Short mmCIF file of C-alpha atoms in Angstrom, two decimals:
data_model
loop_
_atom_site.label_atom_id
_atom_site.label_comp_id
_atom_site.label_asym_id
_atom_site.label_seq_id
_atom_site.Cartn_x
_atom_site.Cartn_y
_atom_site.Cartn_z
CA MET A 1 -2.90 -27.32 -117.73
CA LEU A 2 -3.88 -23.86 -116.52
CA GLU A 3 -4.43 -20.99 -118.88
CA PRO A 4 -1.52 -18.56 -119.14
CA LEU A 5 -1.50 -15.34 -117.14
CA VAL A 6 0.54 -12.34 -118.22
CA PHE A 7 1.59 -10.02 -115.45
CA PRO A 8 4.30 -7.79 -114.09
CA VAL A 9 6.51 -8.91 -111.27
CA GLY A 10 8.93 -6.29 -110.42
CA ALA A 11 9.72 -2.92 -109.50
CA CYS A 12 6.41 -2.55 -109.45
CA VAL A 13 5.21 -4.39 -106.81
CA LEU A 14 5.83 -1.92 -104.33
CA GLY A 15 4.96 -0.25 -103.15
CA LEU A 16 6.65 0.49 -106.20
CA ALA A 17 8.13 -2.00 -108.15
CA CYS A 18 10.25 -0.92 -110.86
CA LEU A 19 12.16 -1.59 -113.90
CA ARG A 20 9.38 -3.14 -115.82
CA PRO A 21 9.34 -6.87 -115.64
CA THR A 22 6.43 -9.01 -116.59
CA ILE A 23 5.84 -12.74 -116.26
CA THR A 24 3.70 -15.21 -118.14
CA ILE A 25 2.73 -18.18 -116.01
CA LEU A 26 1.42 -21.34 -117.63
CA GLY A 27 0.67 -23.12 -114.40
CA ASP A 28 3.19 -25.94 -114.41
CA ALA A 29 4.57 -25.11 -117.83
CA GLU A 30 7.09 -22.66 -119.15
CA SER A 31 6.82 -19.02 -118.17
CA HIS A 32 8.26 -16.06 -120.07
CA PHE A 33 9.74 -13.04 -118.34
CA PRO A 34 10.20 -9.89 -120.41
CA ALA A 35 13.18 -8.16 -118.88
CA ASN A 36 13.19 -5.07 -116.72
CA ARG A 37 13.66 -1.54 -117.90
CA PRO A 38 17.01 -0.16 -116.81
CA ARG A 39 16.12 3.46 -116.07
CA PRO A 40 13.85 4.84 -113.35
CA ASP A 41 12.18 7.25 -115.77
CA LEU A 42 10.68 4.32 -117.69
CA PRO A 43 7.32 3.06 -116.49
CA PRO A 44 7.31 0.28 -113.91
CA GLN A 45 4.68 -2.39 -113.46
CA ILE A 46 3.11 -2.35 -110.02
CA PRO A 47 1.22 -5.38 -108.75
CA THR A 48 -0.54 -4.24 -105.59
CA PRO A 49 -2.33 -5.94 -102.68
CA ASN A 50 -5.82 -4.40 -102.89
CA GLY A 51 -4.46 -1.18 -104.28
CA ASN A 52 -1.53 -0.59 -101.92
CA ALA A 53 1.89 -0.72 -103.52
CA ILE A 54 4.11 -3.17 -101.62
CA ASP A 55 6.23 -1.41 -98.99
CA SER A 56 9.18 -3.78 -98.69
CA THR A 57 12.89 -3.04 -98.31
CA SER A 58 15.75 -5.51 -97.85
CA GLY A 59 13.13 -8.17 -98.46
CA LYS A 60 13.13 -11.67 -99.87
CA ILE A 61 10.68 -13.95 -101.66
CA ASP A 62 10.79 -17.56 -100.41
CA ILE A 63 8.64 -20.64 -100.85
CA LEU A 64 7.14 -21.08 -97.37
CA GLY A 65 4.16 -23.20 -96.38
CA GLY A 66 3.61 -24.27 -99.98
CA THR A 67 3.28 -20.77 -101.41
CA TYR A 68 5.32 -17.71 -102.37
CA VAL A 69 5.90 -15.36 -99.44
CA TRP A 70 7.51 -11.95 -99.84
CA TYR A 71 8.63 -10.44 -96.53
CA GLY A 72 10.65 -7.35 -95.74
CA LEU A 73 11.02 -4.11 -93.80
CA ASN A 74 8.32 -1.44 -93.99
CA PHE A 75 9.52 2.15 -94.24
CA GLY A 76 6.19 3.88 -94.82
CA CYS A 77 6.18 5.39 -91.32
CA GLY A 78 9.40 7.25 -92.09
CA GLU A 79 11.30 5.78 -89.14
CA ALA A 80 14.36 3.53 -89.06
CA PHE A 81 12.05 0.64 -88.09
CA CYS A 82 8.34 0.47 -88.93
CA GLY A 83 7.87 -3.31 -88.81
CA ILE A 84 8.36 -6.44 -90.91
CA SER A 85 5.41 -7.40 -93.12
CA SER A 86 4.70 -10.24 -95.51
CA TRP A 87 2.63 -10.82 -98.63
CA SER A 88 1.56 -14.14 -100.17
CA SER A 89 1.05 -15.05 -103.82
CA PRO A 90 0.10 -18.20 -105.71
CA ASP A 91 1.78 -17.00 -108.91
CA LEU A 92 4.25 -14.13 -108.22
CA HIS A 93 1.59 -11.91 -109.73
CA ASN A 94 -1.33 -11.43 -107.34
CA TRP A 95 -0.13 -10.44 -103.87
CA LYS A 96 -2.17 -10.62 -100.66
CA SER A 97 -1.09 -8.74 -97.54
CA ASN A 98 -0.59 -10.80 -94.35
CA GLY A 99 0.27 -7.86 -92.09
CA PHE A 100 3.14 -7.81 -89.60
CA LEU A 101 5.17 -10.86 -88.62
CA PHE A 102 5.09 -9.51 -85.05
CA ASP A 103 3.79 -6.36 -83.34
CA PRO A 104 6.36 -3.62 -83.97
CA ASN A 105 4.88 -1.28 -81.36
CA THR A 106 5.51 -3.20 -78.15
CA THR A 107 8.12 -1.60 -75.88
CA SER A 108 10.50 -4.57 -76.05
CA ILE A 109 10.39 -4.68 -79.85
CA SER A 110 10.71 -0.95 -80.38
CA THR A 111 13.71 -0.94 -78.04
CA LEU A 112 15.30 -3.94 -79.75
CA CYS A 113 14.80 -2.62 -83.25
CA ALA A 114 16.19 0.80 -82.34
CA GLU A 115 19.57 -0.91 -81.93
CA SER A 116 22.17 -0.98 -84.67
CA GLY A 117 20.78 -3.05 -87.52
CA ASN A 118 17.15 -1.97 -86.92
CA CYS A 119 15.94 -5.60 -87.13
CA GLY A 120 17.05 -5.46 -90.76
CA ARG A 121 17.67 -8.03 -93.51
CA PRO A 122 14.98 -10.45 -92.21
CA HIS A 123 15.27 -14.07 -93.35
CA ILE A 124 12.90 -16.98 -92.65
CA ILE A 125 13.76 -20.68 -92.80
CA TYR A 126 11.68 -23.74 -91.92
CA ASN A 127 12.89 -26.60 -89.74
CA GLU A 128 11.17 -29.84 -90.74
CA VAL A 129 12.12 -31.58 -87.45
CA THR A 130 10.84 -28.91 -85.03
CA ARG A 131 8.11 -27.82 -87.48
CA GLU A 132 8.90 -24.21 -86.73
CA TYR A 133 9.63 -21.23 -88.93
CA VAL A 134 12.72 -19.38 -87.71
CA LEU A 135 13.06 -15.64 -88.39
CA TRP A 136 16.55 -14.13 -88.18
CA VAL A 137 17.03 -10.34 -87.92
CA ASN A 138 20.00 -8.00 -87.51
CA ALA A 139 19.72 -6.11 -84.21
CA GLY A 140 23.15 -5.23 -82.87
CA SER A 141 25.66 -7.49 -81.13
CA PRO A 142 26.32 -10.24 -80.41
CA GLY A 143 25.23 -12.27 -83.43
CA TYR A 144 21.60 -12.11 -84.55
CA VAL A 145 18.15 -12.05 -82.93
CA LEU A 146 15.75 -14.97 -83.51
CA PHE A 147 11.97 -15.34 -83.59
CA THR A 148 9.96 -18.53 -84.11
CA SER A 149 6.41 -19.29 -85.23
CA ARG A 150 4.25 -22.19 -86.39
CA SER A 151 3.06 -19.99 -89.27
CA PRO A 152 5.32 -18.51 -91.97
CA THR A 153 3.45 -15.18 -92.03
CA SER A 154 2.42 -14.29 -88.45
CA GLY A 155 2.72 -15.02 -84.74
CA TYR A 156 6.49 -14.75 -84.37
CA THR A 157 7.81 -14.56 -80.80
CA GLN A 158 11.30 -13.46 -79.83
CA LEU A 159 13.72 -15.97 -78.31
CA ILE A 160 15.84 -15.02 -75.30
CA ASP A 161 19.09 -16.40 -76.70
CA ARG A 162 20.76 -14.89 -79.73
CA ALA A 163 22.41 -16.84 -82.51
CA LEU A 164 26.15 -16.28 -82.20
CA ILE A 165 28.63 -16.13 -85.05
CA GLY A 166 31.92 -17.99 -85.30
CA THR A 167 34.13 -14.98 -86.05
CA GLN A 168 33.58 -11.67 -84.25
CA PRO A 169 36.81 -10.11 -82.91
CA PRO A 170 36.78 -6.95 -80.74
CA GLY A 171 35.77 -3.89 -82.71
CA THR A 172 33.63 -5.86 -85.17
CA GLN A 173 29.92 -6.58 -85.55
CA GLY A 174 27.79 -8.87 -87.66
CA GLY A 175 26.08 -6.88 -90.40
CA ASP A 176 23.91 -7.89 -93.35
CA PHE A 177 23.34 -11.64 -93.55
CA SER A 178 21.34 -14.47 -95.05
CA VAL A 179 20.26 -17.93 -93.89
CA ALA A 180 19.23 -20.79 -96.17
CA VAL A 181 18.46 -24.51 -95.99
CA ILE A 182 20.22 -26.62 -98.63
CA ASP A 183 19.77 -30.40 -98.71
CA GLY A 184 18.37 -30.24 -95.16
CA ILE A 185 21.38 -28.36 -93.74
CA GLY A 186 21.17 -24.75 -92.59
CA TYR A 187 23.77 -22.17 -93.60
CA LEU A 188 24.56 -18.59 -92.61
CA ALA A 189 26.41 -16.01 -94.70
CA TYR A 190 27.16 -12.77 -92.87
CA SER A 191 29.19 -9.65 -93.46
CA LEU A 192 31.53 -8.82 -90.59
CA ILE A 193 31.82 -5.05 -90.14
CA ASP A 194 35.29 -4.03 -88.97
CA PHE A 195 35.00 -0.71 -87.11
CA THR A 196 38.71 -0.71 -86.36
CA THR A 197 39.22 0.42 -89.96
CA VAL A 198 37.22 3.63 -89.37
CA GLY A 199 39.43 6.66 -89.95
CA ALA A 200 39.41 10.19 -91.29
CA SER A 201 38.98 9.21 -94.94
CA ILE A 202 35.94 10.33 -96.89
CA TRP A 203 35.19 6.75 -97.89
CA PRO A 204 34.74 3.91 -97.17
CA PRO A 205 33.33 4.35 -93.63
CA PHE A 206 34.59 0.90 -92.61
CA ASN A 207 35.62 -2.42 -94.09
CA GLN A 208 33.39 -5.49 -94.16
CA SER A 209 33.71 -8.92 -95.73
CA ILE A 210 31.65 -12.09 -95.80
CA TYR A 211 31.92 -15.28 -93.76
CA MET A 212 29.96 -18.52 -94.21
CA GLN A 213 29.05 -20.96 -91.45
CA GLN A 214 26.82 -23.96 -90.90
CA LEU A 215 23.77 -23.79 -88.60
CA ALA A 216 22.96 -26.08 -85.70
CA PRO A 217 20.32 -28.75 -86.46
CA ASP A 218 17.53 -26.66 -84.86
CA PHE A 219 18.59 -23.58 -86.93
CA LEU A 220 18.72 -21.51 -83.71
CA ASN A 221 22.49 -21.06 -83.63
CA THR A 222 25.65 -21.62 -85.63
CA THR A 223 28.04 -24.53 -85.34
CA GLY A 224 31.56 -25.24 -86.46
CA GLU A 225 34.07 -22.90 -88.02
CA ALA A 226 33.19 -19.71 -89.89
CA TYR A 227 34.97 -19.61 -93.26
CA HIS A 228 36.16 -16.34 -94.78
CA VAL A 229 34.79 -15.70 -98.28
CA LEU A 230 37.82 -13.80 -99.52
CA PRO A 231 39.09 -14.82 -102.96
CA THR A 232 41.43 -11.81 -103.16
CA ASP A 233 42.61 -9.16 -100.74
CA ASP A 234 41.03 -6.12 -102.41
CA LEU A 235 38.45 -3.46 -101.55
CA VAL A 236 35.62 -5.11 -103.48
CA ASN A 237 35.81 -8.09 -101.13
CA TYR A 238 36.29 -5.83 -98.11
CA GLU A 239 33.16 -3.80 -98.94
CA ALA A 240 30.74 -6.72 -99.37
CA GLU A 241 27.26 -6.78 -97.81
CA SER A 242 23.62 -7.87 -98.40
CA PRO A 243 24.54 -11.55 -99.03
CA ASP A 244 22.19 -14.34 -100.04
CA ILE A 245 22.86 -18.07 -100.44
CA PHE A 246 21.79 -20.69 -102.96
CA LYS A 247 23.20 -23.86 -104.47
CA ARG A 248 23.13 -24.97 -108.09
CA GLY A 249 24.67 -28.29 -109.06
CA GLU A 250 27.99 -28.73 -107.26
CA TYR A 251 28.41 -25.06 -106.39
CA PHE A 252 27.39 -22.90 -103.44
CA TYR A 253 26.71 -19.31 -104.51
CA ILE A 254 26.67 -16.11 -102.48
CA THR A 255 25.28 -12.97 -104.10
CA ALA A 256 26.25 -9.66 -102.51
CA SER A 257 26.58 -5.94 -103.13
CA ASN A 258 29.28 -3.52 -102.17
CA THR A 259 28.65 -1.23 -99.19
CA CYS A 260 25.73 0.83 -100.36
CA GLY A 261 23.44 2.22 -97.61
CA PHE A 262 20.21 2.14 -99.68
CA CYS A 263 22.00 3.80 -102.60
CA THR A 264 20.89 4.14 -106.21
CA GLY A 265 22.96 1.40 -107.77
CA THR A 266 25.86 -0.74 -106.62
CA VAL A 267 28.11 -3.56 -107.79
CA LEU A 268 26.51 -7.03 -107.88
CA VAL A 269 29.08 -9.59 -106.74
CA VAL A 270 28.72 -13.38 -107.06
CA TYR A 271 30.98 -15.77 -105.13
CA ARG A 272 30.97 -19.51 -105.89
CA SER A 273 32.66 -22.57 -104.43
CA LYS A 274 32.10 -26.32 -104.22
CA SER A 275 32.53 -26.13 -100.43
CA ILE A 276 31.76 -23.52 -97.79
CA ARG A 277 35.43 -23.91 -96.80
CA GLY A 278 36.44 -22.51 -100.19
CA PRO A 279 38.34 -21.73 -102.24
CA TRP A 280 35.91 -19.11 -103.56
CA GLU A 281 35.84 -17.51 -106.99
CA ARG A 282 34.44 -14.01 -107.48
CA GLN A 283 32.58 -12.34 -110.33
CA ILE A 284 31.19 -8.85 -110.76
CA VAL A 285 28.06 -9.45 -112.82
CA SER A 286 26.72 -5.87 -112.77
CA GLY A 287 28.31 -2.51 -112.18
CA TYR A 288 25.15 -0.88 -110.81
CA THR A 289 22.46 -3.63 -110.50
CA CYS A 290 20.12 -1.71 -112.81
CA GLY A 291 19.89 1.18 -110.33
CA GLY A 292 19.42 -0.88 -107.17
CA GLN A 293 20.91 -3.13 -104.53
CA THR A 294 20.61 -6.91 -104.42
CA THR A 295 18.33 -8.42 -101.78
CA GLY A 296 18.24 -12.12 -102.64
CA VAL A 297 17.69 -14.98 -105.05
CA LEU A 298 14.52 -17.10 -105.17
CA ASN A 299 15.08 -20.75 -106.06
CA LEU A 300 12.18 -21.92 -108.24
CA PRO A 301 12.38 -25.73 -108.44
CA ALA A 302 11.34 -27.25 -111.76
CA PRO A 303 7.81 -28.70 -111.65
CA TYR A 304 7.76 -32.33 -110.51
CA GLY A 305 11.55 -32.35 -110.53
CA LYS A 306 11.70 -32.24 -114.33
CA GLY A 307 14.33 -29.91 -115.69
CA MET A 308 16.59 -27.31 -114.10
CA ALA A 309 15.56 -24.98 -111.33
CA THR A 310 15.25 -21.26 -112.06
CA TYR A 311 17.01 -18.63 -109.96
CA LEU A 312 15.16 -15.33 -109.78
CA HIS A 313 17.29 -12.40 -108.61
CA GLN A 314 15.59 -9.59 -106.68
CA ALA A 315 16.85 -6.07 -105.99
CA ASP A 316 15.57 -2.91 -104.29
CA LEU A 317 15.52 -0.08 -106.84
CA PHE A 318 16.22 2.96 -104.74
CA SER A 319 16.85 4.93 -107.94
CA THR A 320 13.07 4.95 -108.45
CA ALA A 321 12.27 6.45 -105.02
CA PRO A 322 10.48 9.80 -105.46
CA LEU A 323 10.93 10.90 -101.84
CA THR A 324 14.21 11.92 -100.24
CA GLY A 325 15.99 9.90 -97.58
CA ILE A 326 17.67 6.51 -97.65
CA ARG A 327 14.74 4.79 -95.93
CA THR A 328 11.66 5.31 -98.07
CA GLY A 329 8.64 3.09 -98.65
CA ALA A 330 8.17 4.40 -102.20
CA HIS A 331 10.76 2.61 -104.26
CA GLY A 332 10.75 -0.13 -106.83
CA HIS A 333 11.94 -3.72 -107.06
CA GLN A 334 13.59 -5.45 -109.97
CA PHE A 335 13.42 -9.16 -110.80
CA GLN A 336 15.58 -10.95 -113.33
CA VAL A 337 16.30 -14.62 -114.01
CA LEU A 338 19.97 -15.50 -113.61
CA ASP A 339 21.65 -17.33 -116.49
CA PHE A 340 24.74 -19.52 -116.14
CA ASN A 341 27.73 -20.27 -118.33
CA THR A 342 28.97 -23.80 -119.00
CA ASP A 343 31.60 -23.43 -116.24
CA SER A 344 28.79 -22.57 -113.75
CA SER A 345 29.72 -18.90 -113.60
CA VAL A 346 26.85 -16.39 -113.74
CA VAL A 347 26.09 -14.42 -116.89
CA ASP A 348 26.26 -10.65 -116.44
CA LEU A 349 23.00 -9.00 -115.41
CA ASP A 350 21.16 -7.54 -118.41
CA CYS A 351 19.35 -4.26 -117.78
CA SER A 352 18.27 -3.76 -121.39
CA GLU A 353 14.64 -3.02 -122.11
CA ASP A 354 13.92 -5.75 -124.64
CA ARG A 355 15.53 -8.83 -123.10
CA THR A 356 13.25 -11.79 -122.30
CA PHE A 357 13.78 -14.90 -120.21
CA SER A 358 11.75 -17.96 -119.28
CA ALA A 359 11.14 -20.28 -116.32
CA SER A 360 8.93 -23.16 -115.25
CA PHE A 361 7.48 -23.41 -111.75
CA LEU A 362 4.50 -24.60 -109.76
CA ARG A 363 1.79 -22.36 -108.40
CA GLY A 364 1.50 -21.77 -104.68
CA ASN A 365 -1.48 -22.78 -102.60
CA THR A 366 -2.57 -19.36 -101.33
CA SER A 367 -5.67 -17.55 -102.55
CA ASN A 368 -5.69 -14.40 -104.65
CA PRO A 369 -6.26 -11.07 -102.90
CA SER A 370 -9.66 -9.42 -102.86
CA GLY A 371 -11.12 -6.00 -102.07
CA ASN A 372 -12.68 -2.88 -103.51
CA ALA A 373 -9.60 -1.77 -105.43
CA ILE A 374 -9.36 -5.12 -107.18
CA PHE A 375 -13.04 -5.60 -107.99
CA ALA A 376 -13.86 -1.95 -108.69
CA THR A 377 -16.51 -0.97 -111.22
CA ASP A 378 -14.16 1.39 -113.02
CA SER A 379 -10.42 1.88 -112.54
CA SER A 380 -7.09 2.61 -114.15
CA GLY A 381 -6.19 -1.05 -113.56
CA GLU A 382 -4.38 -2.78 -110.72
CA LEU A 383 -1.64 -4.13 -112.95
CA ALA A 384 -0.37 -1.55 -115.38
CA ALA A 385 2.77 0.35 -116.34
CA TYR A 386 2.78 2.88 -113.51
CA THR A 387 5.53 5.20 -112.40
CA GLN A 388 5.63 7.51 -109.40
CA GLU A 389 5.46 11.28 -109.59
CA CYS A 390 5.46 13.98 -106.90
CA GLY A 391 3.62 16.78 -108.73
CA ILE A 392 1.41 17.98 -105.86
CA PRO A 393 1.26 20.84 -104.85
CA THR A 394 3.16 22.06 -107.93
CA ASN A 395 0.00 21.14 -109.83
CA ALA A 396 -3.58 20.40 -108.96
CA LEU A 397 -4.74 17.14 -110.58
CA TYR A 398 -8.16 16.34 -112.02
CA GLN A 399 -8.62 12.71 -113.01
CA THR A 400 -11.83 12.08 -114.95
CA TRP A 401 -13.68 9.01 -116.25
CA GLN A 402 -17.05 7.92 -117.57
CA SER A 403 -19.09 5.62 -115.33
CA SER A 404 -19.72 2.23 -116.92
CA SER A 405 -22.64 1.34 -114.61
CA THR A 406 -25.80 2.74 -113.12
CA GLY A 407 -26.15 2.56 -109.33
CA VAL A 408 -24.97 4.10 -106.09
CA LEU A 409 -21.43 5.47 -106.11
CA ARG A 410 -19.97 4.04 -102.91
CA GLU A 411 -16.24 4.69 -102.98
CA VAL A 412 -13.42 6.32 -104.90
CA GLY A 413 -9.76 5.62 -104.19
CA PHE A 414 -6.29 6.69 -105.31
CA ASN A 415 -2.68 6.09 -104.22
CA LEU A 416 -0.84 8.73 -102.21
CA ALA A 417 2.54 9.00 -100.47
CA GLY A 418 4.25 11.79 -98.62
CA ALA A 419 6.78 12.47 -95.90
CA PRO A 420 5.09 12.08 -92.49
CA ARG A 421 4.98 14.85 -89.85
CA THR A 422 5.35 17.68 -92.30
CA ASP A 423 3.20 20.54 -93.45
CA ALA A 424 1.79 18.45 -96.30
CA ALA A 425 -1.95 18.63 -96.83
CA LEU A 426 -4.28 17.49 -99.59
CA ALA A 427 -7.86 18.49 -100.40
CA VAL A 428 -9.83 15.88 -102.34
CA THR A 429 -13.13 16.34 -104.17
CA VAL A 430 -15.18 13.73 -106.00
CA PHE A 431 -17.37 15.47 -108.57
CA ARG A 432 -19.69 15.09 -111.56
CA PHE A 433 -19.42 17.29 -114.66
CA GLN A 434 -21.00 17.48 -118.11
CA GLU A 435 -18.25 17.47 -120.74
CA ASN A 436 -14.51 17.94 -121.19
CA ALA A 437 -15.03 21.51 -122.37
CA ASP A 438 -16.12 22.39 -118.81
CA PHE A 439 -12.48 22.42 -117.71
CA PHE A 440 -11.73 25.19 -120.20
CA THR A 441 -14.86 27.24 -119.47
CA PRO A 442 -14.57 30.18 -117.02
CA HIS A 443 -16.88 30.07 -113.96
CA TYR A 444 -18.02 26.48 -114.60
CA VAL A 445 -19.15 24.83 -111.33
CA TRP A 446 -19.14 21.03 -111.01
CA GLU A 447 -21.50 18.96 -108.85
CA THR A 448 -19.68 17.99 -105.65
CA LEU A 449 -20.34 14.39 -104.59
CA ALA A 450 -17.83 13.97 -101.71
CA THR A 451 -14.86 15.71 -100.08
CA ALA A 452 -11.95 14.66 -97.88
CA THR A 453 -8.77 16.17 -96.44
CA TYR A 454 -5.46 14.44 -95.76
CA GLY A 455 -2.90 16.05 -93.49
CA ALA A 456 0.43 15.05 -92.01
CA ALA A 457 -1.16 12.54 -89.63
CA ASN A 458 -2.73 10.66 -92.56
CA LEU A 459 0.39 10.32 -94.69
CA SER A 460 2.68 7.38 -95.34
CA GLN A 461 5.89 7.24 -97.34
CA ALA A 462 4.48 4.14 -99.00
CA LEU A 463 2.02 4.55 -101.87
CA GLU A 464 -1.10 3.47 -100.03
CA VAL A 465 -4.69 3.72 -101.26
CA ARG A 466 -6.77 6.58 -99.85
CA ARG A 467 -10.46 5.70 -99.87
CA ILE A 468 -13.18 8.36 -100.06
CA THR A 469 -16.61 7.16 -99.01
CA VAL A 470 -19.38 8.80 -101.03
CA GLY A 471 -22.36 9.16 -98.70
CA GLY A 472 -26.00 9.96 -99.20
CA ASN A 473 -26.78 7.12 -101.64
CA THR A 474 -25.43 9.20 -104.51
CA THR A 475 -26.77 7.72 -107.74
CA VAL A 476 -24.82 7.80 -110.97
CA ARG A 477 -25.86 6.55 -114.38
CA ALA A 478 -23.87 4.73 -117.02
CA GLY A 479 -22.27 7.42 -119.17
CA ASP A 480 -22.04 10.02 -116.37
CA ARG A 481 -18.75 11.89 -116.38
CA LEU A 482 -17.07 11.76 -112.96
CA GLY A 483 -13.81 13.01 -111.57
CA ILE A 484 -11.54 13.31 -108.56
CA ALA A 485 -9.64 16.52 -107.81
CA LEU A 486 -6.39 16.49 -105.80
CA THR A 487 -5.15 19.87 -104.60
CA GLY A 488 -2.20 20.44 -102.27
CA SER A 489 -2.37 23.48 -100.01
CA GLU A 490 1.15 23.44 -98.56
CA VAL A 491 4.69 23.14 -99.89
CA THR A 492 5.74 19.55 -99.11
CA PRO A 493 5.58 17.30 -102.20
CA LEU A 494 2.96 14.57 -102.34
CA CYS A 495 3.42 11.56 -104.60
CA TYR A 496 1.08 9.37 -106.64
CA LEU A 497 1.19 6.77 -109.40
CA VAL A 498 0.73 7.57 -113.09
CA ARG A 499 0.40 5.38 -116.17
CA ASP A 500 0.95 6.47 -119.74
CA LYS A 501 -1.37 4.44 -121.95
CA GLY A 502 0.35 5.70 -125.06
CA GLN A 503 -2.95 6.07 -126.87
CA GLY A 504 -2.23 9.32 -128.61
CA GLY A 505 -3.93 12.64 -128.20
CA PHE A 506 -6.93 14.03 -126.36
CA ASN A 507 -10.27 14.71 -128.08
CA ILE A 508 -12.31 17.29 -126.25
CA LYS A 509 -15.59 15.78 -127.52
CA THR A 510 -15.01 12.04 -127.41
CA SER A 511 -12.32 11.31 -124.80
CA THR A 512 -13.92 9.65 -121.77
CA ARG A 513 -10.84 9.55 -119.54
CA ALA A 514 -8.44 12.41 -119.08
CA LEU A 515 -5.96 13.80 -116.59
CA PHE A 516 -6.12 17.60 -116.33
CA THR A 517 -3.49 19.64 -114.48
CA GLN A 518 -3.52 23.20 -113.21
CA GLY A 519 -0.38 25.08 -112.13
CA PRO A 520 -0.20 26.98 -108.82
CA GLY A 521 -2.21 30.18 -108.87
CA GLN A 522 -3.08 29.74 -112.54
CA VAL A 523 -6.74 30.77 -112.47
CA SER A 524 -7.12 33.10 -115.46
CA PHE A 525 -6.63 33.28 -119.23
CA ARG A 526 -3.12 33.74 -120.51
CA GLY A 527 -1.40 33.97 -123.91
CA LYS A 528 -0.76 36.93 -126.19
CA ASN A 529 -4.40 37.03 -127.22
CA GLY A 530 -5.68 36.47 -123.69
CA ASN A 531 -7.57 33.29 -124.59
CA VAL A 532 -5.39 30.39 -123.35
CA PRO A 533 -7.05 28.57 -120.41
CA PRO A 534 -4.90 27.72 -117.35
CA MET A 535 -5.86 24.03 -117.61
CA LYS A 536 -3.64 21.50 -119.38
CA VAL A 537 -4.33 17.94 -120.54
CA GLU A 538 -1.79 15.18 -119.86
CA ALA A 539 -2.62 13.30 -123.05
CA GLY A 540 -2.73 9.52 -122.66
CA LYS A 541 -2.01 9.64 -118.92
CA GLU A 542 -4.03 8.84 -115.82
CA ILE A 543 -3.29 8.45 -112.15
CA LYS A 544 -3.91 5.15 -110.36
CA TRP A 545 -7.54 5.29 -109.21
CA TYR A 546 -10.73 3.24 -108.87
CA ALA A 547 -14.47 3.78 -108.30
CA THR A 548 -17.08 1.37 -106.95
CA VAL A 549 -20.74 1.56 -108.07
CA GLU A 550 -23.35 -0.81 -106.59
#
């Protein structure tokens, strides 16, 4: 039996993952999941692959190649299509980046993914007969585009033939979809967008409803009739998208949202039936999906076949995105275990802060990630209750700490996000100072150890780590007070991650870590008596940072 690990899973992983879920894994034994926080202003947990928050939208976690693989669209470049990346984890806690599933910059791919659908809603299934992983993406009509690979996480090549769908009348197009393998048989659930319903109304822009169909044995096409998932003839069912498929007991389930367009909260719909032919029953299990949109359900089989499987629901939390625009790499993800009633219906989603839930599952076979951000000498911590803020250039930030080791300071890093191709710019200084009082002392000059500048060409909308190399074999000693200054020189907001340790106030003599802020142009005393310094202390807070001493 492995020792238990306590860690966050959700909204936080992101490149921002979000509500605030954590998981306790006992290897093969029971795991406990404290529930997610329902509001974006509450601190998320953010597991990160070597410091970078996971940039995944419309993604899915599946068990592929004996491990947990999270794959999804990147939006950090600020375009409609930036690529499809994957991350692997042995425990849904430590995530390792695998890079792109295929090169997004080739002419054929950039042309394909500029089509309607933008290669969106990627789904991967494995065919045990052909021993190939099949990647389905949404890229215009007809049907869906396919890629195959011998590896679940790389090397995908596009097939010439598309997978067609059984129902696609004139004026319609396949939209969001999901593919799944259940008892060795492949299934497709897709929303059919009906553009003939487009009119002059403010909303909805069109109608769409879900169909379900079986896949051919090689999983490269559909076969047989497509069955309409339409329990009632109302607008909820005619505005259904982002489906996913799973089976529990006798029932097939399809989770879906209403038409949302990366919005900050939508209805979570669950359809269930004992046959893909129907009849289907519908539930609305959440009115706003905790501020997000559903992306899928991970089936966690019980270890060694003992006990019931666990179904882990995943959603994109666009309500946590600090940057504007519907496609942003800086948003959270929420995870919550689905519960079921005795009639096999799904219990309503619970967005309350204090709910807990449990599950049992096996670890995957991938290794844990590694790198400077993970094995840093000093840091704010890779797994902590972070939330995203966009306070630069409104404020200059000064994050300070006390070195725990003596040696050469090699590198300092922090997370940064901003809108690409703008006037945004950031000046960074790594420095050494003597005591906290220096920040309140006029004309104090720190010792500069390194500098760097980040402009529009260096920015991503995802919260990626920026690494500053400290040259010249700069030696620091245990107990030295160090800091990193972040100062924006333009008007475009820049974003970063902040944790509130909740440890009370700031002591000017004894506090060894502090986050100081300075408002724009505030460079002199203020106050009625002319003795209030322009520097403020964000008590108990620190940005996400690390430092490496060798």
